[in-house]
Amino acid sequence: YDMSAELNLYSDKPTRKSARIVGDVLGKFHPHGDTSVYDAMVRLAQDWSMRYPLVDGQGNFGSMDGDSPAAMRYTEARMKKITDEVMADIDKETVDWTLNFDDTIPEPTVLPTKIPLLIVNGASGIAVGMATSIPPHNLSEVIDAVKAYIKNDSITTKQLMKYIKGPDFPTGGIVVNKDDLINIYETGQGKIKVRGKVETEELKGGKKQLVISEIPYTMIGAGIGKFLNDVAGLVETKKTTDITDISNQSSKEGIRIVLELKKGADVENLKNLLYKKTKLEDTFGVNMLAIVDGRPETLGIKKIIEHHINFQYEIATRKY
């Protein structure tokens, strides 16, 4: 809200120093530490944290390996194009307003987003006695499901899954337990097993190498370094003798972790060992808890879509 209405940092405007944005938010809406505000903004700009980043960051905003971003006096930011849709029509009395902490400026209680951000970008958070963990999903799949629901509101979760095949993590990965997804989307709770994507490349002289191009979402941050250490540990403790070299060749283009193998290595056996002994296969716990009309409620995917559509009706009604 501060970036749009107060500072006018829409996606077609020039970027502004992050310190200016953070200072503005602190002075007007959030009288707490500046790190909490800057960290939240940084996360919204990281394309490996958010499936659809909402902030367009310029400068060093950290890396997937867990490197910290530059201080806010060095970086700049503005809104992404998608965020213009999150803030659209906020000036047309579409949402309720409340006064800020010192009763001087009105602030919106909720944003009039046209995008179902709750399932598109997911959410994770803890409160007193409750926690939420919603995986991110693909925007076009979700919109197709929303359209299907509008055409037929007695559609089942299974039918909705024709459109939403499963979660869509920013780091990729493969869902192993696809059969559990229907139950997770029905009840809003469960566990998704995610594996990294491993491909075998042939080298000269009959040697092979394993290339990991996608990782489980839970592995970002310090996880990649830990994974490399875990693999080195397997070699040191002689759990496997097939790996001759490990290197992390990841770049801006994407993830690329390379394990060079000795001649005649048993590739399938090694893959299974990596899934078992390292974080290359990990569990993402799903608990789709959200605040509905002021009360916490565990929602299935159909319920979330239903609430999103009702919200769109409400916004359109209030707008016109």
JSON list of N, CA, C and O in Angstrom, two decimals, residues 171-176 193-199 211-217 219 227 271 275 279-282:
[
{"chain": "A", "resi": 171, "resn": "THR", "atom": "N", "xyz": [11.27, -23.14, -6.96]},
{"chain": "A", "resi": 171, "resn": "THR", "atom": "CA", "xyz": [12.53, -23.84, -7.21]},
{"chain": "A", "resi": 171, "resn": "THR", "atom": "C", "xyz": [12.31, -25.13, -8.01]},
{"chain": "A", "resi": 171, "resn": "THR", "atom": "O", "xyz": [13.24, -25.90, -8.19]},
{"chain": "A", "resi": 172, "resn": "GLY", "atom": "N", "xyz": [11.07, -25.38, -8.47]},
{"chain": "A", "resi": 172, "resn": "GLY", "atom": "CA", "xyz": [10.79, -26.60, -9.21]},
{"chain": "A", "resi": 172, "resn": "GLY", "atom": "C", "xyz": [10.64, -27.78, -8.25]},
{"chain": "A", "resi": 172, "resn": "GLY", "atom": "O", "xyz": [10.12, -27.63, -7.15]},
{"chain": "A", "resi": 173, "resn": "GLY", "atom": "N", "xyz": [11.11, -28.95, -8.68]},
{"chain": "A", "resi": 173, "resn": "GLY", "atom": "CA", "xyz": [10.97, -30.15, -7.86]},
{"chain": "A", "resi": 173, "resn": "GLY", "atom": "C", "xyz": [9.82, -31.01, -8.36]},
{"chain": "A", "resi": 173, "resn": "GLY", "atom": "O", "xyz": [8.97, -30.56, -9.12]},
{"chain": "A", "resi": 174, "resn": "ILE", "atom": "N", "xyz": [9.85, -32.27, -7.94]},
{"chain": "A", "resi": 174, "resn": "ILE", "atom": "CA", "xyz": [8.86, -33.24, -8.41]},
{"chain": "A", "resi": 174, "resn": "ILE", "atom": "C", "xyz": [8.09, -33.78, -7.21]},
{"chain": "A", "resi": 174, "resn": "ILE", "atom": "O", "xyz": [8.68, -34.17, -6.21]},
{"chain": "A", "resi": 175, "resn": "VAL", "atom": "N", "xyz": [6.76, -33.77, -7.31]},
{"chain": "A", "resi": 175, "resn": "VAL", "atom": "CA", "xyz": [5.94, -34.32, -6.22]},
{"chain": "A", "resi": 175, "resn": "VAL", "atom": "C", "xyz": [5.89, -35.84, -6.38]},
{"chain": "A", "resi": 175, "resn": "VAL", "atom": "O", "xyz": [5.50, -36.36, -7.42]},
{"chain": "A", "resi": 176, "resn": "VAL", "atom": "N", "xyz": [6.32, -36.55, -5.32]},
{"chain": "A", "resi": 176, "resn": "VAL", "atom": "CA", "xyz": [6.39, -38.02, -5.39]},
{"chain": "A", "resi": 176, "resn": "VAL", "atom": "C", "xyz": [5.02, -38.64, -5.10]},
{"chain": "A", "resi": 176, "resn": "VAL", "atom": "O", "xyz": [4.58, -39.56, -5.79]},
{"chain": "A", "resi": 193, "resn": "LYS", "atom": "N", "xyz": [5.49, -34.81, -0.55]},
{"chain": "A", "resi": 193, "resn": "LYS", "atom": "CA", "xyz": [6.90, -35.21, -0.67]},
{"chain": "A", "resi": 193, "resn": "LYS", "atom": "C", "xyz": [7.46, -34.64, -1.96]},
{"chain": "A", "resi": 193, "resn": "LYS", "atom": "O", "xyz": [6.95, -34.93, -3.04]},
{"chain": "A", "resi": 194, "resn": "VAL", "atom": "N", "xyz": [8.51, -33.83, -1.84]},
{"chain": "A", "resi": 194, "resn": "VAL", "atom": "CA", "xyz": [9.08, -33.19, -3.03]},
{"chain": "A", "resi": 194, "resn": "VAL", "atom": "C", "xyz": [10.52, -33.68, -3.24]},
{"chain": "A", "resi": 194, "resn": "VAL", "atom": "O", "xyz": [11.29, -33.75, -2.29]},
{"chain": "A", "resi": 195, "resn": "ARG", "atom": "N", "xyz": [10.84, -34.02, -4.49]},
{"chain": "A", "resi": 195, "resn": "ARG", "atom": "CA", "xyz": [12.18, -34.45, -4.84]},
{"chain": "A", "resi": 195, "resn": "ARG", "atom": "C", "xyz": [12.82, -33.45, -5.78]},
{"chain": "A", "resi": 195, "resn": "ARG", "atom": "O", "xyz": [12.14, -32.84, -6.59]},
{"chain": "A", "resi": 196, "resn": "GLY", "atom": "N", "xyz": [14.14, -33.35, -5.72]},
{"chain": "A", "resi": 196, "resn": "GLY", "atom": "CA", "xyz": [14.87, -32.57, -6.71]},
{"chain": "A", "resi": 196, "resn": "GLY", "atom": "C", "xyz": [14.85, -33.29, -8.05]},
{"chain": "A", "resi": 196, "resn": "GLY", "atom": "O", "xyz": [14.62, -34.50, -8.12]},
{"chain": "A", "resi": 197, "resn": "LYS", "atom": "N", "xyz": [15.08, -32.53, -9.11]},
{"chain": "A", "resi": 197, "resn": "LYS", "atom": "CA", "xyz": [15.12, -33.13, -10.45]},
{"chain": "A", "resi": 197, "resn": "LYS", "atom": "C", "xyz": [16.57, -33.49, -10.77]},
{"chain": "A", "resi": 197, "resn": "LYS", "atom": "O", "xyz": [17.44, -32.61, -10.80]},
{"chain": "A", "resi": 198, "resn": "VAL", "atom": "N", "xyz": [16.81, -34.78, -11.01]},
{"chain": "A", "resi": 198, "resn": "VAL", "atom": "CA", "xyz": [18.17, -35.25, -11.27]},
{"chain": "A", "resi": 198, "resn": "VAL", "atom": "C", "xyz": [18.25, -35.82, -12.68]},
{"chain": "A", "resi": 198, "resn": "VAL", "atom": "O", "xyz": [17.44, -36.65, -13.07]},
{"chain": "A", "resi": 199, "resn": "GLU", "atom": "N", "xyz": [19.22, -35.32, -13.46]},
{"chain": "A", "resi": 199, "resn": "GLU", "atom": "CA", "xyz": [19.42, -35.84, -14.82]},
{"chain": "A", "resi": 199, "resn": "GLU", "atom": "C", "xyz": [20.82, -36.41, -14.95]},
{"chain": "A", "resi": 199, "resn": "GLU", "atom": "O", "xyz": [21.74, -35.97, -14.27]},
{"chain": "A", "resi": 211, "resn": "VAL", "atom": "N", "xyz": [23.30, -34.31, -12.71]},
{"chain": "A", "resi": 211, "resn": "VAL", "atom": "CA", "xyz": [23.07, -32.87, -12.65]},
{"chain": "A", "resi": 211, "resn": "VAL", "atom": "C", "xyz": [21.73, -32.61, -11.98]},
{"chain": "A", "resi": 211, "resn": "VAL", "atom": "O", "xyz": [20.70, -33.12, -12.42]},
{"chain": "A", "resi": 212, "resn": "ILE", "atom": "N", "xyz": [21.76, -31.84, -10.90]},
{"chain": "A", "resi": 212, "resn": "ILE", "atom": "CA", "xyz": [20.52, -31.49, -10.20]},
{"chain": "A", "resi": 212, "resn": "ILE", "atom": "C", "xyz": [20.10, -30.10, -10.66]},
{"chain": "A", "resi": 212, "resn": "ILE", "atom": "O", "xyz": [20.82, -29.13, -10.46]},
{"chain": "A", "resi": 213, "resn": "SER", "atom": "N", "xyz": [18.95, -30.02, -11.35]},
{"chain": "A", "resi": 213, "resn": "SER", "atom": "CA", "xyz": [18.53, -28.73, -11.93]},
{"chain": "A", "resi": 213, "resn": "SER", "atom": "C", "xyz": [17.33, -28.12, -11.19]},
{"chain": "A", "resi": 213, "resn": "SER", "atom": "O", "xyz": [16.98, -26.97, -11.42]},
{"chain": "A", "resi": 214, "resn": "GLU", "atom": "N", "xyz": [16.68, -28.90, -10.35]},
{"chain": "A", "resi": 214, "resn": "GLU", "atom": "CA", "xyz": [15.60, -28.37, -9.51]},
{"chain": "A", "resi": 214, "resn": "GLU", "atom": "C", "xyz": [15.76, -28.97, -8.13]},
{"chain": "A", "resi": 214, "resn": "GLU", "atom": "O", "xyz": [16.18, -30.11, -7.98]},
{"chain": "A", "resi": 215, "resn": "ILE", "atom": "N", "xyz": [15.42, -28.18, -7.10]},
{"chain": "A", "resi": 215, "resn": "ILE", "atom": "CA", "xyz": [15.57, -28.67, -5.73]},
{"chain": "A", "resi": 215, "resn": "ILE", "atom": "C", "xyz": [14.24, -28.52, -4.98]},
{"chain": "A", "resi": 215, "resn": "ILE", "atom": "O", "xyz": [13.39, -27.73, -5.39]},
{"chain": "A", "resi": 216, "resn": "PRO", "atom": "N", "xyz": [14.05, -29.28, -3.89]},
{"chain": "A", "resi": 216, "resn": "PRO", "atom": "CA", "xyz": [12.85, -29.06, -3.08]},
{"chain": "A", "resi": 216, "resn": "PRO", "atom": "C", "xyz": [12.83, -27.63, -2.53]},
{"chain": "A", "resi": 216, "resn": "PRO", "atom": "O", "xyz": [13.88, -27.08, -2.20]},
{"chain": "A", "resi": 217, "resn": "TYR", "atom": "N", "xyz": [11.63, -27.06, -2.45]},
{"chain": "A", "resi": 217, "resn": "TYR", "atom": "CA", "xyz": [11.46, -25.68, -1.97]},
{"chain": "A", "resi": 217, "resn": "TYR", "atom": "C", "xyz": [12.04, -25.50, -0.57]},
{"chain": "A", "resi": 217, "resn": "TYR", "atom": "O", "xyz": [12.53, -24.43, -0.22]},
{"chain": "A", "resi": 219, "resn": "MET", "atom": "N", "xyz": [14.68, -26.52, 0.55]},
{"chain": "A", "resi": 219, "resn": "MET", "atom": "CA", "xyz": [16.14, -26.54, 0.57]},
{"chain": "A", "resi": 219, "resn": "MET", "atom": "C", "xyz": [16.76, -25.16, 0.38]},
{"chain": "A", "resi": 219, "resn": "MET", "atom": "O", "xyz": [17.97, -25.01, 0.48]},
{"chain": "A", "resi": 227, "resn": "PHE", "atom": "N", "xyz": [23.38, -29.54, 1.77]},
{"chain": "A", "resi": 227, "resn": "PHE", "atom": "CA", "xyz": [23.28, -30.68, 0.86]},
{"chain": "A", "resi": 227, "resn": "PHE", "atom": "C", "xyz": [24.67, -31.09, 0.35]},
{"chain": "A", "resi": 227, "resn": "PHE", "atom": "O", "xyz": [25.03, -32.25, 0.35]},
{"chain": "A", "resi": 271, "resn": "LYS", "atom": "N", "xyz": [21.10, -42.44, -6.88]},
{"chain": "A", "resi": 271, "resn": "LYS", "atom": "CA", "xyz": [19.96, -41.52, -6.77]},
{"chain": "A", "resi": 271, "resn": "LYS", "atom": "C", "xyz": [19.14, -41.84, -5.52]},
{"chain": "A", "resi": 271, "resn": "LYS", "atom": "O", "xyz": [18.80, -40.95, -4.74]},
{"chain": "A", "resi": 275, "resn": "TYR", "atom": "N", "xyz": [18.27, -39.52, -2.25]},
{"chain": "A", "resi": 275, "resn": "TYR", "atom": "CA", "xyz": [16.91, -39.22, -1.79]},
{"chain": "A", "resi": 275, "resn": "TYR", "atom": "C", "xyz": [16.75, -39.61, -0.32]},
{"chain": "A", "resi": 275, "resn": "TYR", "atom": "O", "xyz": [16.08, -38.92, 0.44]},
{"chain": "A", "resi": 279, "resn": "LYS", "atom": "N", "xyz": [18.71, -34.02, 1.83]},
{"chain": "A", "resi": 279, "resn": "LYS", "atom": "CA", "xyz": [17.47, -33.26, 1.70]},
{"chain": "A", "resi": 279, "resn": "LYS", "atom": "C", "xyz": [17.00, -33.16, 0.24]},
{"chain": "A", "resi": 279, "resn": "LYS", "atom": "O", "xyz": [16.16, -32.31, -0.08]},
{"chain": "A", "resi": 280, "resn": "LEU", "atom": "N", "xyz": [17.57, -33.98, -0.64]},
{"chain": "A", "resi": 280, "resn": "LEU", "atom": "CA", "xyz": [17.16, -33.95, -2.05]},
{"chain": "A", "resi": 280, "resn": "LEU", "atom": "C", "xyz": [15.71, -34.44, -2.18]},
{"chain": "A", "resi": 280, "resn": "LEU", "atom": "O", "xyz": [15.03, -34.15, -3.15]},
{"chain": "A", "resi": 281, "resn": "GLU", "atom": "N", "xyz": [15.26, -35.22, -1.19]},
{"chain": "A", "resi": 281, "resn": "GLU", "atom": "CA", "xyz": [13.82, -35.50, -1.08]},
{"chain": "A", "resi": 281, "resn": "GLU", "atom": "C", "xyz": [13.40, -34.98, 0.28]},
{"chain": "A", "resi": 281, "resn": "GLU", "atom": "O", "xyz": [14.01, -35.33, 1.29]},
{"chain": "A", "resi": 282, "resn": "ASP", "atom": "N", "xyz": [12.39, -34.14, 0.31]},
{"chain": "A", "resi": 282, "resn": "ASP", "atom": "CA", "xyz": [11.98, -33.53, 1.57]},
{"chain": "A", "resi": 282, "resn": "ASP", "atom": "C", "xyz": [10.46, -33.43, 1.64]},
{"chain": "A", "resi": 282, "resn": "ASP", "atom": "O", "xyz": [9.79, -33.55, 0.62]}
]
